[in-house]
Coordinates of C-alpha atoms in Angstrom, one line a residue:
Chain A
X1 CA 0.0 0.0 0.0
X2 CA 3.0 2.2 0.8
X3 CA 4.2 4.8 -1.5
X4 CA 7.7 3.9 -3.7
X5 CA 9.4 6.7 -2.0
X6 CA 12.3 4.8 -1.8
X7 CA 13.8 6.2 -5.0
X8 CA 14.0 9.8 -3.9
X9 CA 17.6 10.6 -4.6
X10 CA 19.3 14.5 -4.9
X11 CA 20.5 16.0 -7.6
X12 CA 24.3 14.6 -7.6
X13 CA 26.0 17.5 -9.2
X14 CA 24.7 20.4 -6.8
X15 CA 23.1 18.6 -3.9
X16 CA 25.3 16.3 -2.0
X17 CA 24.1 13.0 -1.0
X18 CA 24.7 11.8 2.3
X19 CA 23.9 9.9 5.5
X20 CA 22.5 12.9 6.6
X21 CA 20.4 13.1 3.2
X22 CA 19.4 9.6 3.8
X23 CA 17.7 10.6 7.4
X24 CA 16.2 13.4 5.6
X25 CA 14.2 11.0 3.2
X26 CA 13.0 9.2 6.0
X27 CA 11.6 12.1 7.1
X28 CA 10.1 12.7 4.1
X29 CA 8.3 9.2 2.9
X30 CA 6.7 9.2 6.8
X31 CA 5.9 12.9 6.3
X32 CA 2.0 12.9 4.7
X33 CA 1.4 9.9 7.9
X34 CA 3.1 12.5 10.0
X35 CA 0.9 15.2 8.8
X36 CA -2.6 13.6 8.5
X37 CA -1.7 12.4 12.7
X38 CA -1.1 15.7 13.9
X39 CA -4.4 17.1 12.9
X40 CA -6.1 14.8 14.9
X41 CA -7.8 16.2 17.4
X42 CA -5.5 15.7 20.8
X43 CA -7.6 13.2 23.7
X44 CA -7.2 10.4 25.3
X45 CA -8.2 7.4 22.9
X46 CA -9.5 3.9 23.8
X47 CA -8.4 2.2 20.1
X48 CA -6.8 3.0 17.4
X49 CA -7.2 1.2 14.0
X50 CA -4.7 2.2 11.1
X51 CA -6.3 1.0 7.9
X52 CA -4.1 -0.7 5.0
X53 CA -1.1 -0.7 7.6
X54 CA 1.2 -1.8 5.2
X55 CA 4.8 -2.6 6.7
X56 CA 3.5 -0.3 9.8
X57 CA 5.3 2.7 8.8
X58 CA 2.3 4.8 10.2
X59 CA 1.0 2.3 12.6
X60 CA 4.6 3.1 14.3
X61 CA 3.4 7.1 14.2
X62 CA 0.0 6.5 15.8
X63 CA 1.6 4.6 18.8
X64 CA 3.8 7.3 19.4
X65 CA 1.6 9.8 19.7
X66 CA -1.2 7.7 21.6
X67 CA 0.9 5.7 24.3
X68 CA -2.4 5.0 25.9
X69 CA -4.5 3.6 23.3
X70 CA -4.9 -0.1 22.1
X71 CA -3.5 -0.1 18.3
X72 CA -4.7 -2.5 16.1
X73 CA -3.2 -2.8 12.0
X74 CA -5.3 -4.2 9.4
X75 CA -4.1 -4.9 5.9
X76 CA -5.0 -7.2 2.9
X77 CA -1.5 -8.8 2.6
X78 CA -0.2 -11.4 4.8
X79 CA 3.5 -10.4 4.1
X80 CA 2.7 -6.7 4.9
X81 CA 1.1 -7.9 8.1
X82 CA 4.7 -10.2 8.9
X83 CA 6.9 -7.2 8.3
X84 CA 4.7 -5.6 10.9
X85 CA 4.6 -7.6 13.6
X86 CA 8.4 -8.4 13.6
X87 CA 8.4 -4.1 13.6
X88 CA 5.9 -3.3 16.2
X89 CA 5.6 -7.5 18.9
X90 CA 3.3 -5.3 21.1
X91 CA 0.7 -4.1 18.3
X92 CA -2.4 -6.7 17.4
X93 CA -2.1 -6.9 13.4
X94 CA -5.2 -8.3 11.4
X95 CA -5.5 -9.6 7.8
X96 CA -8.4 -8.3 6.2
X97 CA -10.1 -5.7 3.9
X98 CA -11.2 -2.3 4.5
X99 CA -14.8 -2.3 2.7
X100 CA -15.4 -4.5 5.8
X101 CA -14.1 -2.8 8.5
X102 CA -16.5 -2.4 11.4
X103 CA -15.6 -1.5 14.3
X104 CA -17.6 1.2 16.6
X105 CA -15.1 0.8 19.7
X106 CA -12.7 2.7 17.6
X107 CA -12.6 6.6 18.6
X108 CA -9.3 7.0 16.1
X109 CA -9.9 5.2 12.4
X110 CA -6.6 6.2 10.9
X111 CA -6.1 5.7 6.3
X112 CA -2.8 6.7 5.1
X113 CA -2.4 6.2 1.5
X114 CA -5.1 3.3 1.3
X115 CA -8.4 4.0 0.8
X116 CA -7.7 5.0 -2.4
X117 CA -8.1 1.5 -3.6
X118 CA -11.4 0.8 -1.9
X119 CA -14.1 0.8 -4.2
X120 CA -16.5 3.2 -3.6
X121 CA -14.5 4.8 -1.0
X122 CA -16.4 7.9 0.0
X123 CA -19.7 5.7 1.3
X124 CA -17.1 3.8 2.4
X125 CA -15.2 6.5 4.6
X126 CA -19.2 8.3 5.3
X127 CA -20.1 4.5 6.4
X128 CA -17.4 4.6 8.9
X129 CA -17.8 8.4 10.3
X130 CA -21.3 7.1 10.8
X131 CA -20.4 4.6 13.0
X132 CA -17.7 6.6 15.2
X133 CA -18.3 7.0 19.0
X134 CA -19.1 10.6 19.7
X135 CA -15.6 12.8 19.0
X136 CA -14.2 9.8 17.4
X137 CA -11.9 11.0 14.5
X138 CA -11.7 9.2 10.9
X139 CA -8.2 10.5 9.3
X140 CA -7.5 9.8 5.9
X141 CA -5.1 10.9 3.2
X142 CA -4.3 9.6 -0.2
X143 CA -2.7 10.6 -3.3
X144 CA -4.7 12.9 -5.7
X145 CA -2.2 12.4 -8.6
X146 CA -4.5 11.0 -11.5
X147 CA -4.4 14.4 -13.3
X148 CA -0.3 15.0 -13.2
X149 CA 1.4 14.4 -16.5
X150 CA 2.9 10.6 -14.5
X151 CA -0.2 9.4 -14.6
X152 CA -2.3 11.2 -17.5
X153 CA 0.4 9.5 -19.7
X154 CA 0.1 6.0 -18.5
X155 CA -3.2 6.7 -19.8
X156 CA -2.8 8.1 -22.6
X157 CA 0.1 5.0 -24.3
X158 CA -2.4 2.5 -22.2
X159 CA -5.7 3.8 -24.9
X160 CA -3.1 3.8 -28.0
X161 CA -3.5 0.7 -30.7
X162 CA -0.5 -1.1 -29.4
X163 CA -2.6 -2.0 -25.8
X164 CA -5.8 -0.8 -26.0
X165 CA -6.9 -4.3 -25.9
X166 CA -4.7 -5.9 -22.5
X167 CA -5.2 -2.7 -20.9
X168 CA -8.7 -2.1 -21.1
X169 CA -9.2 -2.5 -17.5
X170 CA -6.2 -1.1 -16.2
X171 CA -7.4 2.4 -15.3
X172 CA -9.6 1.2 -13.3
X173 CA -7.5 -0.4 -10.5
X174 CA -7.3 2.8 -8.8
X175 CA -10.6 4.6 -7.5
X176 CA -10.7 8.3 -8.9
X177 CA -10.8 10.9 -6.2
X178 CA -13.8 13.1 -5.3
X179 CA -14.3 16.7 -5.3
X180 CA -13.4 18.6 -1.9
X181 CA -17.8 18.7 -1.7
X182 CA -18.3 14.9 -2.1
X183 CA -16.3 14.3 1.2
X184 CA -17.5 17.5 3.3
X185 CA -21.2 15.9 1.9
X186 CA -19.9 12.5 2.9
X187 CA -18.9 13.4 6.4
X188 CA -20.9 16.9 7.8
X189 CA -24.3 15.1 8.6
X190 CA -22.1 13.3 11.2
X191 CA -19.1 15.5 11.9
X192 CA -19.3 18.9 13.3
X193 CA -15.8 19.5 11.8
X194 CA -14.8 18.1 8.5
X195 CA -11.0 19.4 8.3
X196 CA -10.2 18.7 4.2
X197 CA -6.7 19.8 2.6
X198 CA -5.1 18.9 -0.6
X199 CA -0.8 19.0 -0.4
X200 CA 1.0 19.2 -3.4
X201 CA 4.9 18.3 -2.4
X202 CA 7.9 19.0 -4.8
X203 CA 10.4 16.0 -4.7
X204 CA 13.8 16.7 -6.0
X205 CA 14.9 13.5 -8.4
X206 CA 17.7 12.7 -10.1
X207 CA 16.1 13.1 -13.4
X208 CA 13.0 12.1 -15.6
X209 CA 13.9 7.9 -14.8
X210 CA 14.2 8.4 -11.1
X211 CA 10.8 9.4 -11.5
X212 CA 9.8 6.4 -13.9
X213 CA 11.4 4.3 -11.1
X214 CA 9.3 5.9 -8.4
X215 CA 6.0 5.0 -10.0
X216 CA 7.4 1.7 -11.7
X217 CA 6.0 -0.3 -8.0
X218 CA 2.9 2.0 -7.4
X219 CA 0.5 3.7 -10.2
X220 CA 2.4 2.0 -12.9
X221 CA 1.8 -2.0 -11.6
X222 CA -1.7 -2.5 -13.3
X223 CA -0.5 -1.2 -16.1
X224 CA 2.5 -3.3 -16.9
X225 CA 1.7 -6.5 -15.0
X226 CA -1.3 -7.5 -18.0
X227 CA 1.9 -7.2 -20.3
X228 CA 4.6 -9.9 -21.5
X229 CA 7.9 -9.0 -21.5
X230 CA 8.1 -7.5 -25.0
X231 CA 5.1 -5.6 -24.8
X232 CA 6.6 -4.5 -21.3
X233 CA 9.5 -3.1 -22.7
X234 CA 8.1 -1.2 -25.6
X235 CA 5.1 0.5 -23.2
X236 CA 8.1 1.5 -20.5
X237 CA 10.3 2.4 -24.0
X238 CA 7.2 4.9 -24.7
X239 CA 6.5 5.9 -21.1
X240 CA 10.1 6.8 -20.5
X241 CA 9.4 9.2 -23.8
X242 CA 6.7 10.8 -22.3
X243 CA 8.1 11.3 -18.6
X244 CA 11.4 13.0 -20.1
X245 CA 9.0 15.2 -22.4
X246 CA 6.6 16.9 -19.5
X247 CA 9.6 16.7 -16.5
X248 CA 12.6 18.0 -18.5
X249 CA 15.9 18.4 -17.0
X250 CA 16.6 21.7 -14.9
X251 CA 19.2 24.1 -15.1
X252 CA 21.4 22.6 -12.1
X253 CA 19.8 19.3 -13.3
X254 CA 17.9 16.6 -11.4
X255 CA 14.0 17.0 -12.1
X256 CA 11.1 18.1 -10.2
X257 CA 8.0 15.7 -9.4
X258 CA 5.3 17.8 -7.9
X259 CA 2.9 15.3 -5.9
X260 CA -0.3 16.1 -5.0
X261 CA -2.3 14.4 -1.5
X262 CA -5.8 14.7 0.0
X263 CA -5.9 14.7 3.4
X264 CA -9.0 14.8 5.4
X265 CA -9.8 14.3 9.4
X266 CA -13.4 14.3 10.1
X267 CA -14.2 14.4 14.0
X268 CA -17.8 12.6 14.9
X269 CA -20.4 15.0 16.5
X270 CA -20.9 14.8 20.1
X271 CA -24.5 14.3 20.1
X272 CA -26.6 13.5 17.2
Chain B
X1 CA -0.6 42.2 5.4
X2 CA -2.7 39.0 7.3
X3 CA -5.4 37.6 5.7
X4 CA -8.7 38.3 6.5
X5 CA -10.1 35.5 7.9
X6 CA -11.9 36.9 11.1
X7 CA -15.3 36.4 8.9
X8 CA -14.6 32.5 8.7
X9 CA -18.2 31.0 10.3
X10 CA -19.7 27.3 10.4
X11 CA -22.5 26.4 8.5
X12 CA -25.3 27.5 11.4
X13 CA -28.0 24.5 10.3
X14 CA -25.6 21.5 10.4
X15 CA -22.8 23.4 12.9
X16 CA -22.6 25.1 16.0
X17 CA -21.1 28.5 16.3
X18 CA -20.0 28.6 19.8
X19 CA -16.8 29.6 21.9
X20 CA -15.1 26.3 21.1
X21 CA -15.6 27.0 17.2
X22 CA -14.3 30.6 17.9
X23 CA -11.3 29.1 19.5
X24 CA -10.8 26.4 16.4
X25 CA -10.9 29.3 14.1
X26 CA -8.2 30.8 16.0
X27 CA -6.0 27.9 15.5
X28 CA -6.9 27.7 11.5
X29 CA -6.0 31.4 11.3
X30 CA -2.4 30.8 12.3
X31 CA -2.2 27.3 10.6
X32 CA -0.2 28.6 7.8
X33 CA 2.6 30.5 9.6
X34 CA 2.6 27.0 12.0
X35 CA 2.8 24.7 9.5
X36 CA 5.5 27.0 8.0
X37 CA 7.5 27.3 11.4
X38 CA 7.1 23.4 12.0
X39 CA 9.5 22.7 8.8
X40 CA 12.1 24.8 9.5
X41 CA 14.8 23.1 10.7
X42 CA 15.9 22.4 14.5
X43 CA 18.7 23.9 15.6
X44 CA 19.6 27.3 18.1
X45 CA 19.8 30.4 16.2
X46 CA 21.5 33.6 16.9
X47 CA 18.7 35.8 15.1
X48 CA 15.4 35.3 13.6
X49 CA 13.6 37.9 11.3
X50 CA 9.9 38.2 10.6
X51 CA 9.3 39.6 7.6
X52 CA 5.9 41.7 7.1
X53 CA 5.4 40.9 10.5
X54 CA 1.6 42.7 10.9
X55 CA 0.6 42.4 14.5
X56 CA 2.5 40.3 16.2
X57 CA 0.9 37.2 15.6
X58 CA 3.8 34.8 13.7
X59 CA 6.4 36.5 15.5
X60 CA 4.7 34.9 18.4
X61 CA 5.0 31.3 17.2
X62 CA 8.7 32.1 16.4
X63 CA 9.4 33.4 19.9
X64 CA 7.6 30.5 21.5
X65 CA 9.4 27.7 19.3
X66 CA 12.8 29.6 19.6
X67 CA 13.4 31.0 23.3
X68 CA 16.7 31.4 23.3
X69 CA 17.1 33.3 19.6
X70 CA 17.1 37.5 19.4
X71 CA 13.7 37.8 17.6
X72 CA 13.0 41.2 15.3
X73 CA 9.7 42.1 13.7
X74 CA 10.2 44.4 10.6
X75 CA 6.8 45.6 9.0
X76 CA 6.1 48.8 6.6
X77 CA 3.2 49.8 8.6
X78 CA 3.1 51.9 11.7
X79 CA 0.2 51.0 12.8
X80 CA 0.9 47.2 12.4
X81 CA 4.2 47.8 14.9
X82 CA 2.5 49.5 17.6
X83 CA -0.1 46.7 17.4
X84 CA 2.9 43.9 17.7
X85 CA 4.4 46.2 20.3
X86 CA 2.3 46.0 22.5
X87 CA 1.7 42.0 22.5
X88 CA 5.1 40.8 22.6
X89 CA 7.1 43.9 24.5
X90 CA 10.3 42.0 24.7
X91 CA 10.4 41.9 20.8
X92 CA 12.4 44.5 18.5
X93 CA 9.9 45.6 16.2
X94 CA 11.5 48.0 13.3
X95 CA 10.0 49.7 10.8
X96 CA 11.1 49.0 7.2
X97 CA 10.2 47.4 3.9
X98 CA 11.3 44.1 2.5
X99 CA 12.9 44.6 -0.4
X100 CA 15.4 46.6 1.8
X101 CA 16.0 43.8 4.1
X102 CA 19.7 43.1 4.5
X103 CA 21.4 41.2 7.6
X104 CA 24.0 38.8 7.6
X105 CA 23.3 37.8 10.8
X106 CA 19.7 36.6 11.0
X107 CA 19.9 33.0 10.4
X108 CA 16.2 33.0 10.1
X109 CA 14.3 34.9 7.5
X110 CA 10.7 34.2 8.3
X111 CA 8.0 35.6 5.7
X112 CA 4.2 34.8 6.6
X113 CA 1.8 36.0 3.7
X114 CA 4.0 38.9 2.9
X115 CA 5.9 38.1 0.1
X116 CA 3.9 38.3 -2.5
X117 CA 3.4 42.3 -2.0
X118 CA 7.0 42.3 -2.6
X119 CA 8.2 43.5 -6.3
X120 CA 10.4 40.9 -8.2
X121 CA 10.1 39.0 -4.8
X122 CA 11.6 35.9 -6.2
X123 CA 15.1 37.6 -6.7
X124 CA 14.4 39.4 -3.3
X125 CA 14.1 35.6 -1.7
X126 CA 17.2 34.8 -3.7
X127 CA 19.2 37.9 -2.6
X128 CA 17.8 37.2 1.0
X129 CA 19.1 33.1 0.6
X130 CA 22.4 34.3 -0.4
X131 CA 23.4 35.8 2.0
X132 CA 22.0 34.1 5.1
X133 CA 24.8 32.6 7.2
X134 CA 26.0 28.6 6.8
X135 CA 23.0 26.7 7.7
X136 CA 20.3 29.5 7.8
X137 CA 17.2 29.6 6.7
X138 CA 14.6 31.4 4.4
X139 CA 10.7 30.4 5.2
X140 CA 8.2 31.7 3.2
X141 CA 4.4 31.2 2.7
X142 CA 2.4 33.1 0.3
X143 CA -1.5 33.0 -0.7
X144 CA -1.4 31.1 -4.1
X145 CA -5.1 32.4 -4.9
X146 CA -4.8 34.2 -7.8
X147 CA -6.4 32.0 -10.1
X148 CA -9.1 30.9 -8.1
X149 CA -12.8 31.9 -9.3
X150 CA -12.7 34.7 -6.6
X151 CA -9.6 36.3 -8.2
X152 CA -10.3 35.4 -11.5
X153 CA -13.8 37.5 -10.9
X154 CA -12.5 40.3 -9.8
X155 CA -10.3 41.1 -12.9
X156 CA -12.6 40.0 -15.1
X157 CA -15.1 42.7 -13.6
X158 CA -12.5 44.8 -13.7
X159 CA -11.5 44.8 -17.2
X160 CA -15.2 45.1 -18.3
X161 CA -16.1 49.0 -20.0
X162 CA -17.2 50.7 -16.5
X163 CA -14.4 49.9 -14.9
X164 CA -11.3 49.4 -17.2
X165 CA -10.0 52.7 -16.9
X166 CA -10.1 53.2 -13.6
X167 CA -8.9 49.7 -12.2
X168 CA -6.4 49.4 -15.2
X169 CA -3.7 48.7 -12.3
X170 CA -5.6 47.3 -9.8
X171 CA -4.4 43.7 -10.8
X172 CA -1.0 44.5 -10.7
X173 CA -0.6 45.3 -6.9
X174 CA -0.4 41.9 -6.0
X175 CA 2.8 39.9 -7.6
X176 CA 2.3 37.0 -9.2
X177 CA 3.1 33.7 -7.9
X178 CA 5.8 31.6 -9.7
X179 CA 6.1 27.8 -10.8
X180 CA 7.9 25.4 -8.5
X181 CA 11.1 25.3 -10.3
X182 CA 11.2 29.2 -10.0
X183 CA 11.9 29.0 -6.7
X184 CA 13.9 26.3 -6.9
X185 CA 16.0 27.7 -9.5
X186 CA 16.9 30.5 -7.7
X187 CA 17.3 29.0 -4.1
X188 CA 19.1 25.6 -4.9
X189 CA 22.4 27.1 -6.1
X190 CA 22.7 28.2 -2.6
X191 CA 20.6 25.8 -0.8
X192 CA 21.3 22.2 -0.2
X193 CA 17.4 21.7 1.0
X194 CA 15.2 23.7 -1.0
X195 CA 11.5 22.3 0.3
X196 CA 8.6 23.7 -1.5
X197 CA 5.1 22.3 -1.2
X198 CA 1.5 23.8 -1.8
X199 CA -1.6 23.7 0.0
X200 CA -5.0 24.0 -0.5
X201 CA -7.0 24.6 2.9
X202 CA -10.7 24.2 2.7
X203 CA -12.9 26.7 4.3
X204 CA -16.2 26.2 5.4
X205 CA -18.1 29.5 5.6
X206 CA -21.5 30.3 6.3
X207 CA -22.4 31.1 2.3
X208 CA -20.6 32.9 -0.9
X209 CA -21.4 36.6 1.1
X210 CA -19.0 35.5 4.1
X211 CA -16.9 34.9 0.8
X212 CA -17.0 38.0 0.0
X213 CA -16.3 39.2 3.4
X214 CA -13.3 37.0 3.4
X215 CA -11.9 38.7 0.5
X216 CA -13.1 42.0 1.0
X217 CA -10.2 43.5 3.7
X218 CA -7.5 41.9 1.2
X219 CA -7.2 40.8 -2.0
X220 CA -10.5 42.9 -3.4
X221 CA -9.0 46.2 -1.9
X222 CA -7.1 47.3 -4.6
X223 CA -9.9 47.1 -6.9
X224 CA -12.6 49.0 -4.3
X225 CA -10.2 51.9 -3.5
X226 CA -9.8 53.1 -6.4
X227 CA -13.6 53.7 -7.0
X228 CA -16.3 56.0 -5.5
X229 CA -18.9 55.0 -3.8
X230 CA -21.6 54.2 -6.4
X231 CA -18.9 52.5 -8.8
X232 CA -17.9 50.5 -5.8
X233 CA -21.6 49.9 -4.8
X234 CA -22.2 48.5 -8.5
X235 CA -18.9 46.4 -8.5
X236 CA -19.7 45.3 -5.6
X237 CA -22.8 43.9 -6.9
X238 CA -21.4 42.3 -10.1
X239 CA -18.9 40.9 -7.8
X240 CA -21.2 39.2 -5.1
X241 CA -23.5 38.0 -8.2
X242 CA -20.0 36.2 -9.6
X243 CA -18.9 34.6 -6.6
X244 CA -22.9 33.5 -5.9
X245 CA -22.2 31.4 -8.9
X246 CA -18.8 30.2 -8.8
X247 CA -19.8 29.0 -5.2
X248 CA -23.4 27.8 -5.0
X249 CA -24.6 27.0 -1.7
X250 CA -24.5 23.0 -0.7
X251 CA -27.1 20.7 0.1
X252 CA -26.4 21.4 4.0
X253 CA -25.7 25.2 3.9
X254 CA -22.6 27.4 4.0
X255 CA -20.2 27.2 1.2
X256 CA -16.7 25.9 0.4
X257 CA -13.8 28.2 -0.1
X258 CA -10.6 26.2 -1.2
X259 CA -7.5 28.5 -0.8
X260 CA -3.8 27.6 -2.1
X261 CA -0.8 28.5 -0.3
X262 CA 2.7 28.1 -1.7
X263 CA 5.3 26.8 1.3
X264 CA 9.1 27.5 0.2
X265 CA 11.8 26.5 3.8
X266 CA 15.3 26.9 2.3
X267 CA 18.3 26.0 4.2
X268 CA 21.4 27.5 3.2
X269 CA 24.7 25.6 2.1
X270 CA 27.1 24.9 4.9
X271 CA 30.1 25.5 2.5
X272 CA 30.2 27.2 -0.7

């Protein structure tokens, strides 16, 4: 479920890379989770459920910040769920899937970068405000970057001639995301305060394949994994294209990838 | 030089209005210079600057996250000092503009929704970046608003026949906002951390007057001052009609005002 953030390098002719670098992009792949957690209303919470927990990157976060809470991770993948129980012994970890979480002893419901692969996900998200204990907070954030030139152009060579046919479907992994309205809509008959933002960050990469690297194990996967390995090569030939065309090299080199996140922390009313 | 978002009011059929929501809309109105302060690196510093400092209020949150640093307020307006003066007594306040800011030994140059008044302000910020000392740091948040339907309007209404002659400048008081990698250009060959990110804060107000209202005390005044009283009556008018449209009212009340800020924290080279 996690991000590929792992590719983030500096610019090696002006920017030096480092240790100290290195800490820094730590920083920065845990810094959406980081930012979604600290709008979350501070009180004293009985339970804690981070959604799509992945390796339990954020999981780790929410723990921090709520020493007194019971946290409980639940993700779809069994070896996501391993990596996080070897990271966090004294966290419960669950395998299983989001459209069927139900749970209204949790006051803290916490989604970073998941819920954009549930179907359906804003009754999905209003389902679960509904269901909150009075005050209780649903947190969500996931990335808004269908419209950016990354992902308009895996699109675009997907509806060409060459693979209209094998990737028919493949737009359609990902669930579009709403207008700011559809979640305020979503969420106000139950929330007294529906806090929505949208953050584009810049990341600095080493150029226009650092950033075809960076999507190659996210948005890209549904695109290539319908494709054999001929087919594979010629779409990534043709994506590559594309990528170097709309983020060209800058002056000191490296390459800018602007990426855009919708974050949104609903707080349940305290009476209905 | 703050924004004016003292009009900022909950939807009064779905939300309460109340001490508490008073108190919330406290915290929103300093969220910007926060989340600007919050990125800035931690370390002691000698000196830290605020730019355009109006009243007081983000030279507060400086002074609080950095006890031990000399803290100077620098602001055009008079009025806007004597304000600050009296909150925080034990700051230097000093009047000046910021395109005459020069001093080698603040090792923070903090700049909360003031830049963008500033002529050419993306060479000032480079100017300002170049000369900070080894490890200093340029913050800088700006409203990024200009091409939202309530800025948009008010040009367009200004360039129609009644008005064109008279509001032929109004547009140009405010400077325009550049693209990412304008920033970036000009702060990188200094900067080994150039962090840029934008966000868009939803506002919920009580319906497209309040939005109005919100806009009124800032960005509209340039095109109001200019005018007399019926012309401004009659803008007015056409201008209230606009934003009526570009912001209908939602199924529950109030209205949504999404509003993008630009984020730039720059840290400065240790060693050229």
């Amino acid at each position: 479920m996690s991000d590929a953030n792992s590719v983030m390098q500096t610019n090696s002719t002006t920017r030096d890379w480092s240790a100290q670098a290195y800490r820094r992009f730590e920083r920065e792949r845990s810094r959406p989770a980081a930012e979604l957690l600290s709008r979350v209303p501070a009180r004293a919470l009985r339970r804690a459920v981070d959604l799509g927990c992945g390796p339990g990157n954020s999981t780790a976060l929410i723990a921090e910040r709520f020493p007194g809470a019971e946290i409980i991770g639940l993700d779809s993948s069994p070896d996501m769920l391993t990596a996080a129980r070897s990271r966090l012994p004294r966290v419960t970890f669950r395998q299983g899937d989001i459209v069927d979480f139900d749970d209204p002893a949790a006051d803290l419901v916490f989604a970073n970068a998941a819920m954009h692969w549930v179907p359906n996900h804003i009754a999905v998200m209003r389902r679960i405000a509904e269901r909150l204990p009075p005050l209780g907070c649903l947190a969500v954030q996931m990335p808004d970057n269908e419209n950016e030139p990354t992902h308009a152009l895996m699109r675009e060579i997907a509806a060409g001639p060459r693979f209209r046919v094998k990737l028919a479907d493949a737009a359609a992994a990902r669930q579009p995301i709403g207008a700011f309205a559809d979640y305020d809509d979503a969420l106000s008959p139950f929330c007294d305060e529906v806090d929505i933002w949208r953050t584009t960050y810049v990341h600095c990469l080493a150029g226009s394949d650092a950033i075809v690297a960076w999507v190659e194990s996210a948005g890209l996967r549904p695109f290539l994994s319908p494709l054999d390995a001929d087919e594979r090569a010629e779409y990534l030939a043709l994506y590559r294209e594309g990528v170097a065309r709309a983020y060209p090299p800058r002056a000191g080199g490296g390459a800018l990838l602007p990426f855009p996140r919708l974050f949104i922390v609903a707080t349940r009313r305290e009476k209905d």
